[in-house]
Tab-separated table of C-alpha atoms and ligand atoms in Angstrom:
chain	number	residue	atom	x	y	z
A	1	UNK	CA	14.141	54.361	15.996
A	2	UNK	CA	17.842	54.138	16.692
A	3	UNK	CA	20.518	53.592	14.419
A	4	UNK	CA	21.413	50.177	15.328
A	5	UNK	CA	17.402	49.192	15.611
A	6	UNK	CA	17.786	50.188	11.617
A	7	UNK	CA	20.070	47.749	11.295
A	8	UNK	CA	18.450	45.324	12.906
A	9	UNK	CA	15.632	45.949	11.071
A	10	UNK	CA	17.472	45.601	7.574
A	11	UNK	CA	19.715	42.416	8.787
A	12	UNK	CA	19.601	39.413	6.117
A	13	UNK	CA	17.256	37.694	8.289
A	14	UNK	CA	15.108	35.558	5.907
A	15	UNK	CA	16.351	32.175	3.920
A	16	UNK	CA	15.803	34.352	1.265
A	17	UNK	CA	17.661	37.502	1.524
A	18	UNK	CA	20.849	35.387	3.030
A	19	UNK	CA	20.767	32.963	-0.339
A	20	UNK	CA	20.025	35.849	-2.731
A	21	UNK	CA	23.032	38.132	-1.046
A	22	UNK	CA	25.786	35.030	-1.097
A	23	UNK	CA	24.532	33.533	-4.136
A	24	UNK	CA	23.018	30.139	-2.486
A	25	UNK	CA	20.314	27.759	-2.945
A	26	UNK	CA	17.504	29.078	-1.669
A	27	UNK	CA	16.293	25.798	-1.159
A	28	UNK	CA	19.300	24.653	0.473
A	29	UNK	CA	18.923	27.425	3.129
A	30	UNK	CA	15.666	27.353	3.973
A	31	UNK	CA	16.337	23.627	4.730
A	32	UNK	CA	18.498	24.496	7.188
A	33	UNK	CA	17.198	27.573	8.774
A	34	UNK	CA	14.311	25.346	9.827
A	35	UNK	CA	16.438	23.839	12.340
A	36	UNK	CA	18.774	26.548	12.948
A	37	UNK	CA	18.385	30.499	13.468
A	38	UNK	CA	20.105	32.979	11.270
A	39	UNK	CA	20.555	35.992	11.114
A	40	UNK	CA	23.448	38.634	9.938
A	41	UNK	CA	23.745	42.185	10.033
A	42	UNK	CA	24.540	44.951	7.459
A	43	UNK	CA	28.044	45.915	9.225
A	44	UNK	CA	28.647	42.037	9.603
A	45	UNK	CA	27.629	41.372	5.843
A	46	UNK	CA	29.746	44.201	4.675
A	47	UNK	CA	32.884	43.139	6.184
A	48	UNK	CA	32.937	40.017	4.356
A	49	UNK	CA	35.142	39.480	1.343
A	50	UNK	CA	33.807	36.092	-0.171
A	51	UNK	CA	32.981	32.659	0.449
A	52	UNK	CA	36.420	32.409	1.825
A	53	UNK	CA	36.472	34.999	4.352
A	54	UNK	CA	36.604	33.732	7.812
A	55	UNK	CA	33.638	35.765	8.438
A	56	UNK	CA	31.867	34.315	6.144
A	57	UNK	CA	32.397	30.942	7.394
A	58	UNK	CA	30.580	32.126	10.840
A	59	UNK	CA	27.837	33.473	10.307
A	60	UNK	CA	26.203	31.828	6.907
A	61	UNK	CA	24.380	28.551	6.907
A	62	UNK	CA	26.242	25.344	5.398
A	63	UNK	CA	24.925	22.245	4.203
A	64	UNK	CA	27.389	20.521	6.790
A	65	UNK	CA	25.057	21.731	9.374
A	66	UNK	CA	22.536	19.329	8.732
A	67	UNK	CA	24.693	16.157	7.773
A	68	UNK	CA	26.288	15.649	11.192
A	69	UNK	CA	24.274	13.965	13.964
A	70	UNK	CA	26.754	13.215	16.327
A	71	UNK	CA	26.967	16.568	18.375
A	72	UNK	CA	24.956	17.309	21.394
A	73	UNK	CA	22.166	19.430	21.497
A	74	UNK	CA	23.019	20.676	25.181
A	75	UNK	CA	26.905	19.865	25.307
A	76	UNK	CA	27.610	21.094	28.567
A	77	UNK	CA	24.282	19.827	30.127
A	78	UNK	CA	23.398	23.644	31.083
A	79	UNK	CA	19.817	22.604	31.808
A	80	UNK	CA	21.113	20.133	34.462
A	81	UNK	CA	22.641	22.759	36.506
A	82	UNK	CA	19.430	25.391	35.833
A	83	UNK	CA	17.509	25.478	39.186
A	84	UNK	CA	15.046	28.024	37.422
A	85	UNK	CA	14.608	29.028	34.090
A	86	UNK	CA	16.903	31.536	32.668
A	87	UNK	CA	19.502	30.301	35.238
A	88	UNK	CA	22.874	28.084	35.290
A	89	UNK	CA	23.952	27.801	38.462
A	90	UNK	CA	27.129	25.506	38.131
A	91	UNK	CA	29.757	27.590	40.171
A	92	UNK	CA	30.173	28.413	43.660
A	93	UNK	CA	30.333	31.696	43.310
A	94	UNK	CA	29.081	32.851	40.248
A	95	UNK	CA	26.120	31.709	37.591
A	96	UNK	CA	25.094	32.792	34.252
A	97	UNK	CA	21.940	34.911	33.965
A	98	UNK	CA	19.950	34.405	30.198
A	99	UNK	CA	18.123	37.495	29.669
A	100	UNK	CA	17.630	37.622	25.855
A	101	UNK	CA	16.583	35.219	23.158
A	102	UNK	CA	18.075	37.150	20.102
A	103	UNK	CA	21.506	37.918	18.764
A	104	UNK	CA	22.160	40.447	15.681
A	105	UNK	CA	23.424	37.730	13.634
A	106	UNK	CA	23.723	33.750	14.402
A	107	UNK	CA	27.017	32.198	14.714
A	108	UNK	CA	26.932	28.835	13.203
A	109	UNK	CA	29.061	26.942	15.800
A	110	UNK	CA	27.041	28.595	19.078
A	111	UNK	CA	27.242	26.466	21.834
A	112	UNK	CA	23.484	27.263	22.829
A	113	UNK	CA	22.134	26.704	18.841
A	114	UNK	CA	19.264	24.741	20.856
A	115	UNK	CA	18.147	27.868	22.244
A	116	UNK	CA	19.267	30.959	20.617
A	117	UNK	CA	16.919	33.195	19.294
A	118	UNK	CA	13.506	30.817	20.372
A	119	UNK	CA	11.812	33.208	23.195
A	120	UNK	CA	10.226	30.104	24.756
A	121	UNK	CA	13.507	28.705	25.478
A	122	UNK	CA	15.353	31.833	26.644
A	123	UNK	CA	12.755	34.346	27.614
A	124	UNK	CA	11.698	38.083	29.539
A	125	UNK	CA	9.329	36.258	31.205
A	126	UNK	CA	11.764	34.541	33.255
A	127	UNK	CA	13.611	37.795	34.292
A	128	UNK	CA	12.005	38.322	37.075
A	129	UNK	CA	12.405	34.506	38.593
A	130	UNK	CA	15.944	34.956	37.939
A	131	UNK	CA	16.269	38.047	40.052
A	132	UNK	CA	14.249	35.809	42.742
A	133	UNK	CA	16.751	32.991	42.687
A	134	UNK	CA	19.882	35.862	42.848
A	135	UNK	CA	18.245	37.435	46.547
A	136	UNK	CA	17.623	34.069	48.043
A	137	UNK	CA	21.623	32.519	47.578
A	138	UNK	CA	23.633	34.957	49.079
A	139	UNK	CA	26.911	33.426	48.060
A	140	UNK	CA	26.313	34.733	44.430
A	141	UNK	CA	28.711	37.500	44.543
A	142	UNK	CA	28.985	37.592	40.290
A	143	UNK	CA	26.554	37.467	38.165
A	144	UNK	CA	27.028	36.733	34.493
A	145	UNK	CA	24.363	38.311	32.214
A	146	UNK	CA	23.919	36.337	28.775
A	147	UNK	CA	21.473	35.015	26.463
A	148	UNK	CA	21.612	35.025	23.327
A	149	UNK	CA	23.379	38.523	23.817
A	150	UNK	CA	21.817	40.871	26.000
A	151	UNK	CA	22.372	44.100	24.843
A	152	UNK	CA	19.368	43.470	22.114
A	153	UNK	CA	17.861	44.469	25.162
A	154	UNK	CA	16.669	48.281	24.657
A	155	UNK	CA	18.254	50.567	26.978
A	156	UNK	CA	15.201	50.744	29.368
A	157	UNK	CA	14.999	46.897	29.889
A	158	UNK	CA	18.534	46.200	29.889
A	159	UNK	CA	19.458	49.002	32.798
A	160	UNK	CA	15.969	47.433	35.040
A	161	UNK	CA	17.867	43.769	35.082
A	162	UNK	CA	21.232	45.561	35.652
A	163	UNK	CA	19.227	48.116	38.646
A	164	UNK	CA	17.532	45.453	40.306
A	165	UNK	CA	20.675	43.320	40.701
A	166	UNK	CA	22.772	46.376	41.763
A	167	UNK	CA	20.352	46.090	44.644
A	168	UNK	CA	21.102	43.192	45.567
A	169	UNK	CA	23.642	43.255	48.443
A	170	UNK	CA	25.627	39.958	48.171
A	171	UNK	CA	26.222	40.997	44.456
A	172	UNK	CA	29.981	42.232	43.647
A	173	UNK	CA	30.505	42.445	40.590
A	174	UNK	CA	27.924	42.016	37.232
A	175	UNK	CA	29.403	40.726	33.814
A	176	UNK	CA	27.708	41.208	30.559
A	177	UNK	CA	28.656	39.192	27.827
A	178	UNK	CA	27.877	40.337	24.352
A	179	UNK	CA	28.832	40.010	20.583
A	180	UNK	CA	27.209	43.833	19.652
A	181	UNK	CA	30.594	45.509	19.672
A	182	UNK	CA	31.728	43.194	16.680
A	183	UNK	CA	27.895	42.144	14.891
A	184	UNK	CA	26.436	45.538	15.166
A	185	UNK	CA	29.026	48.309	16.933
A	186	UNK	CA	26.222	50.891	16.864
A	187	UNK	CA	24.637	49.190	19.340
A	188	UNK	CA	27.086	50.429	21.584
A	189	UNK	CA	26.049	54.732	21.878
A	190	UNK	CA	27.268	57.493	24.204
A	191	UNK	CA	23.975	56.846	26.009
A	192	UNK	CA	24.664	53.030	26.662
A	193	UNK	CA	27.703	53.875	27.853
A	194	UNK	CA	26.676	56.173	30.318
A	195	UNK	CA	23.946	54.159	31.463
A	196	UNK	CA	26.195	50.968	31.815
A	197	UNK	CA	28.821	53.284	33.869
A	198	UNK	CA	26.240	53.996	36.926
A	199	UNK	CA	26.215	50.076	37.463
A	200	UNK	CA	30.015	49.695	38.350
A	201	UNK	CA	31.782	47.406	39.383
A	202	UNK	CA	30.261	46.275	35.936
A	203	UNK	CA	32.715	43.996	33.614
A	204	UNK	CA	31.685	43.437	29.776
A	205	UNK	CA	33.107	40.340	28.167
A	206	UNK	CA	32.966	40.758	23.894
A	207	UNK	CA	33.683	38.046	21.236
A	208	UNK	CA	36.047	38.389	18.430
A	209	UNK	CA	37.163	35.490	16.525
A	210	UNK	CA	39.527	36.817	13.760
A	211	UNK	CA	41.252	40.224	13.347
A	212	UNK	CA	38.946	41.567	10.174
A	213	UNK	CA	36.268	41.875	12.580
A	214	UNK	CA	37.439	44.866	14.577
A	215	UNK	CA	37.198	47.338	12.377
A	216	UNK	CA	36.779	51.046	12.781
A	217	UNK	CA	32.953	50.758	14.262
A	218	UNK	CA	34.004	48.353	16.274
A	219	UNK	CA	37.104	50.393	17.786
A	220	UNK	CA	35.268	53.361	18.043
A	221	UNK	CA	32.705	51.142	19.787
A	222	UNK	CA	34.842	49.194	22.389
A	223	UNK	CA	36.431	53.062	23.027
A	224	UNK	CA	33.122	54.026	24.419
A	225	UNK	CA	33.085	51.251	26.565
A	226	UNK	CA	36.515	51.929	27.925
A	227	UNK	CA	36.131	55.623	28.384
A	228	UNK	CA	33.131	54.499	30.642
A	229	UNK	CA	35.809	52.448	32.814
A	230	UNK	CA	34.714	49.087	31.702
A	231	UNK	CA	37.442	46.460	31.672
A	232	UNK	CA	36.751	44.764	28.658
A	233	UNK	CA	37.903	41.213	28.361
A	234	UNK	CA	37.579	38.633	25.147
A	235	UNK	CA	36.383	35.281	24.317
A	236	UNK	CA	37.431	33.578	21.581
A	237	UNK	CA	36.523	30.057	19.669
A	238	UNK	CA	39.000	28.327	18.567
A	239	UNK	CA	37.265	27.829	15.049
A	240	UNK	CA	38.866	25.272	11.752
A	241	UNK	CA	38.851	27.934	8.932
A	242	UNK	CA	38.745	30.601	10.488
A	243	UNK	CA	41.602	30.974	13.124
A	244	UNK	CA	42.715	27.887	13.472
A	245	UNK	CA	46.521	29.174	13.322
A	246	UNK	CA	48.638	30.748	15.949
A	247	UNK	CA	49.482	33.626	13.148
A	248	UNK	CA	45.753	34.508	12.974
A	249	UNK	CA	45.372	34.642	16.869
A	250	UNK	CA	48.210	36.368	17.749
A	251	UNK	CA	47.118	39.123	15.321
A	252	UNK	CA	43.924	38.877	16.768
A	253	UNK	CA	45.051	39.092	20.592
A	254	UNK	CA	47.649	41.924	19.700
A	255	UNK	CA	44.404	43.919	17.829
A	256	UNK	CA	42.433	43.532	20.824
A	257	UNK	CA	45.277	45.061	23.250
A	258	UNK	CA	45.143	47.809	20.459
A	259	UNK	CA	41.471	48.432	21.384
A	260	UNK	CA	42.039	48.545	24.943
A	261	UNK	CA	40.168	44.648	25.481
A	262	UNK	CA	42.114	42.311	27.570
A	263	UNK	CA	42.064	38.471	25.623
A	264	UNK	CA	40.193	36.112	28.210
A	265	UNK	CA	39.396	33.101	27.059
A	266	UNK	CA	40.130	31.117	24.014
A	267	UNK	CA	37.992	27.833	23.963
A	268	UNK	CA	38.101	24.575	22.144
A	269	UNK	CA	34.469	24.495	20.674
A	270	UNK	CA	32.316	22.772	22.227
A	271	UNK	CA	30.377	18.954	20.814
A	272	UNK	CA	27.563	20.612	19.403
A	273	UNK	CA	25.176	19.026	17.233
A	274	UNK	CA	25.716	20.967	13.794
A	275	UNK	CA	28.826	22.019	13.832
A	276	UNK	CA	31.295	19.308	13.937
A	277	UNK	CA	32.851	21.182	10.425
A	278	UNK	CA	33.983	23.764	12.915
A	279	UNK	CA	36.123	21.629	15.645
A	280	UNK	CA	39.631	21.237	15.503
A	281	UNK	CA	42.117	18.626	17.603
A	282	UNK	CA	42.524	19.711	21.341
A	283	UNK	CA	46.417	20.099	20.169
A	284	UNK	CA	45.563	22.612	17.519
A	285	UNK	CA	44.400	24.594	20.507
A	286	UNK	CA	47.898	23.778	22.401
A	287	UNK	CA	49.821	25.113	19.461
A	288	UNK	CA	48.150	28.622	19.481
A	289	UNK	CA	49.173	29.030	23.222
A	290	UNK	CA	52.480	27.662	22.514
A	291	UNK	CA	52.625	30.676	19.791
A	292	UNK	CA	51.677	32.859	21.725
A	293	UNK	CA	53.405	32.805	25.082
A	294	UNK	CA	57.076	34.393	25.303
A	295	UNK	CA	56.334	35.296	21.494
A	296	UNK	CA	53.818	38.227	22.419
A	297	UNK	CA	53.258	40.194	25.212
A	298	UNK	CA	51.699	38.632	28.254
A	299	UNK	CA	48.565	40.393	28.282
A	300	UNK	CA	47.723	38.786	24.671
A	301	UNK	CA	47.805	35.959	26.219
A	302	UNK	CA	44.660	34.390	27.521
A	303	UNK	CA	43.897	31.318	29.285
A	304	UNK	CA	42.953	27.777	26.304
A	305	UNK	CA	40.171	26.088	28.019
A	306	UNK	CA	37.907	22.816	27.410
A	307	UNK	CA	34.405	23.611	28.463
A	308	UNK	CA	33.822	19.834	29.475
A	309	UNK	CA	31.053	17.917	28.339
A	310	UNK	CA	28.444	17.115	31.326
A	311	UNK	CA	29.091	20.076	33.174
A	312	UNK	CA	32.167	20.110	34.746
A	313	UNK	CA	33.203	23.351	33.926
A	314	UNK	CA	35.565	25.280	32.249
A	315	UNK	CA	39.421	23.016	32.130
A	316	UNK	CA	42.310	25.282	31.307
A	317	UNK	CA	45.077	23.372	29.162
A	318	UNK	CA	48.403	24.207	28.997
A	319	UNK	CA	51.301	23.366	26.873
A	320	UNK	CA	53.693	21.109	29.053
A	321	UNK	CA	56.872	22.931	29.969
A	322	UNK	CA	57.656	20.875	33.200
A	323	UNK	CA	60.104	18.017	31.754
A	324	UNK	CA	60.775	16.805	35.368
A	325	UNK	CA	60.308	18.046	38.847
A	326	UNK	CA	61.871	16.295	42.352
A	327	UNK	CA	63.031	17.255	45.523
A	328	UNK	CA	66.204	19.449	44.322
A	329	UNK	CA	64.402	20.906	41.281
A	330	UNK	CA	62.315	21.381	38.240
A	331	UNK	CA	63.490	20.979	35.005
A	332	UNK	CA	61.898	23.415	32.642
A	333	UNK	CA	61.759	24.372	28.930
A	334	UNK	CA	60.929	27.947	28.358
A	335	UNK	CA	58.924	29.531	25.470
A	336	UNK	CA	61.803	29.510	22.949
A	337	UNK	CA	62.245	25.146	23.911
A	338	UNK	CA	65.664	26.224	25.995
A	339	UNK	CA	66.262	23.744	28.766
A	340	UNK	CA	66.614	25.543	32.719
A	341	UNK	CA	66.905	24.289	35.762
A	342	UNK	CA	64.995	25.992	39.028
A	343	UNK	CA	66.373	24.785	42.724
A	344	UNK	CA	63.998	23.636	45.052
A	345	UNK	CA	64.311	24.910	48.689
A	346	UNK	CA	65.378	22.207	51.503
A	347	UNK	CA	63.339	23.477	53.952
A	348	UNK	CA	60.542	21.396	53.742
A	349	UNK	CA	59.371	18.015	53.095
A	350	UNK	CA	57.306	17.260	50.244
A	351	UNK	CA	55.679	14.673	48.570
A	352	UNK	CA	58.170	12.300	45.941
A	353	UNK	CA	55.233	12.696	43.361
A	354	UNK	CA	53.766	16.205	43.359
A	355	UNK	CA	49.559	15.758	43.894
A	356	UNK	CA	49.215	18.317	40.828
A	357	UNK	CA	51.061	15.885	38.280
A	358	UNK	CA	50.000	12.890	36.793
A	359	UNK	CA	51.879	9.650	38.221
A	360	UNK	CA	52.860	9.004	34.173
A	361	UNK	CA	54.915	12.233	34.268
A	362	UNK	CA	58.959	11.486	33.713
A	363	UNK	CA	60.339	11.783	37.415
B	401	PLP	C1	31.833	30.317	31.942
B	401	PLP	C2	30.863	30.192	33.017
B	401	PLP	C3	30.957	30.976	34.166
B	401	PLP	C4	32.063	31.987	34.374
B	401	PLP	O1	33.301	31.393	34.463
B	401	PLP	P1	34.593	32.259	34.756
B	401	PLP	O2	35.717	31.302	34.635
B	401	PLP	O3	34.420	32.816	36.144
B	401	PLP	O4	34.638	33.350	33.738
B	401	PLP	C5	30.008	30.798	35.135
B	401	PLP	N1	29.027	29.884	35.014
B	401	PLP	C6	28.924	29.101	33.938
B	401	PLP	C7	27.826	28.115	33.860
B	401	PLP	C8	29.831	29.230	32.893
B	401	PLP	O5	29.708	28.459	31.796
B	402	SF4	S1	26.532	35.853	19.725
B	402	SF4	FE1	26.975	34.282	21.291
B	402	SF4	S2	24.939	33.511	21.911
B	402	SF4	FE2	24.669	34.639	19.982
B	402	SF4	S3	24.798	33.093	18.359
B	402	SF4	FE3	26.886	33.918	18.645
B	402	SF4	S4	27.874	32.561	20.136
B	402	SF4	FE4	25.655	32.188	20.242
């Protein structure tokens, strides 16, 4: 058994062990670990402080869970746009490929709660209908492998999903998406590494939500990554308690750049059912970009999107720095709120009301 299978093994994974490490009701948690998963690691558990820590906060079950009904159980209708199981084809382009139920440990806000960790909702068995579906629509040229988190695939598994798409002609490029490099770092071995290097162009897309969590294991981890050429990009959730300021993600984005990963995506979190406790106001979101761009370097900053409810896809949202744009120019603010003026050229004619702003805008 590998190191990180031991710590699988001796995660907090009963109602039990999570109440009886944080001091809880047992009661209490076994209520609501009948509705959702949970699960937390050794390395997660040991990098939290107390029942403050933003860590904390994502990872152990809260009574708030249960009270709120309002949330939906499949936010951004995935199964509407799932042609087969273990597919969401919503893109183009591109689609999202679930491999694995299980994650090390269970963030409370996860957009997929429904499914996470239940191997008849996200399941093996489904692999190999997914690979189907990939051959027969040749304008897949990216494929997105998720779950759950797919590197609690073993090695063996994990490199026959990433050899059999490799195969496939009309794929470019393969994306793995995974939350081992912060949950359980030693997940991520010399061996993996090598073995994820033979499958290039190969992209890995990790989760960090506050600073604390990328600690040495984790460097040392996302290092390994890197050294195999992976360009390693981040998602975020934009989460109330835990970063919900833009001094907590711009030491987050900056920590990232430290560890060679590239911020992505920051998201407003998503409707679910269960986790209302965790959403903050859409501006919240537009105050952490405003802190970060012109403040930091560019490359800590990543694009704020609104995974919309139904399906439509990820909507990036930008602070608004156009204060009025006509024929002879644009009238901007930059980062700092200074006022500048850009000329537009004569040359050509075009429209009195630009098609890309909304007819509301001050002219
Ligand atoms: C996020 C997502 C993708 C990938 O989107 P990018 O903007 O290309 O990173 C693809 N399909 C689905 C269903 C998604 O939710
Ligand atoms: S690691 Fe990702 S898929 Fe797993 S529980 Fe967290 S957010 Fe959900």
């Amino acid at each position: 058994m590998e190191e990180w299978q031991k710590q699988l093994r001796d995660s907090l994974r009963t109602p039990e062990e999570i109440a009886d490490r944080f001091h809880l009701n047992q009661d209490e948690v076994r209520k609501i670990c009948r509705v959702f998963q949970a699960r937390i690691t050794p390395h997660y558990a040991g990098l939290i402080k107390s029942k403050k820590d933003p860590l904390y906060r994502q990872v152990v079950p809260d009574a708030a869970e249960l009270k709120e009904n309002s949330g939906a159980n499949d936010p951004l209708s995935e199964d509407l746009d799932s042609p087969v199981p273990g597919i969401v084809h919503r893109y183009p382009d591109r689609l999202l490929f679930l491999v694995s139920p299980a994650c090390a440990s269970y963030c409370r806000f996860c957009t997929r709660k429904r499914k996470v960790g239940q191997p008849d909702k996200i399941s093996a068995r489904h692999i190999e209908g997914g690979l189907q579906y990939i051959r027969e629509h040749p304008e897949v040229r990216d494929v997105i492998v998720s779950g759950g988190d797919p590197l609690m695939m073993v090695d063996d598994k994990l490199e026959a999903v990433l050899s059999a798409l490799r195969a496939i002609p009309h794929v470019e490029i393969i994306r793995i998406g995974t939350r081992m490099p912060c949950f359980l770092p030693q997940r991520v071995t010399p061996k993996l590494a090598a073995m994820l290097k033979k499958y290039h162009p190969l992209y890995v897309n990790v989760h960090f939500n506050h600073p604390d969590e990328i600690d040495a294991e984790a460097a040392k981890a996302l290092g390994l990554l890197a050294d195999a050429g992976i360009p390693l990009g981040n998602q975020t959730v934009l989460l109330k308690g835990v970063n919900d300021s833009p001094e907590v993600m711009k030491r987050l984005m900056r920590r990232l750049l430290t560890v060679r990963v590239r911020p992505y995506y920051i998201y407003q979190a998503d409707y679910v059912r269960g986790t209302d406790h965790f959403r903050t106001t859409v501006e919240k979101g537009l105050e952490v970009m405003e802190g970060l761009r012109g403040w930091t370097s560019g490359l800590a900053v990543p694009a704020f999107v609104i995974d919309a409810p139904g399906g439509g896809g990820k909507i990036p949202l930008l602070p608004n720095y156009i204060q009025a744009i006509n024929e002879k120019e644009v009238v901007m603010r930059n980062y700092a709120g200074e006022v500048f003026v850009y000329p537009q050229t004569k040359a050509r004619k075009r429209p009195a009301v630009h098609p890309c702003l909304p007819v509301t805008s001050p002219m």
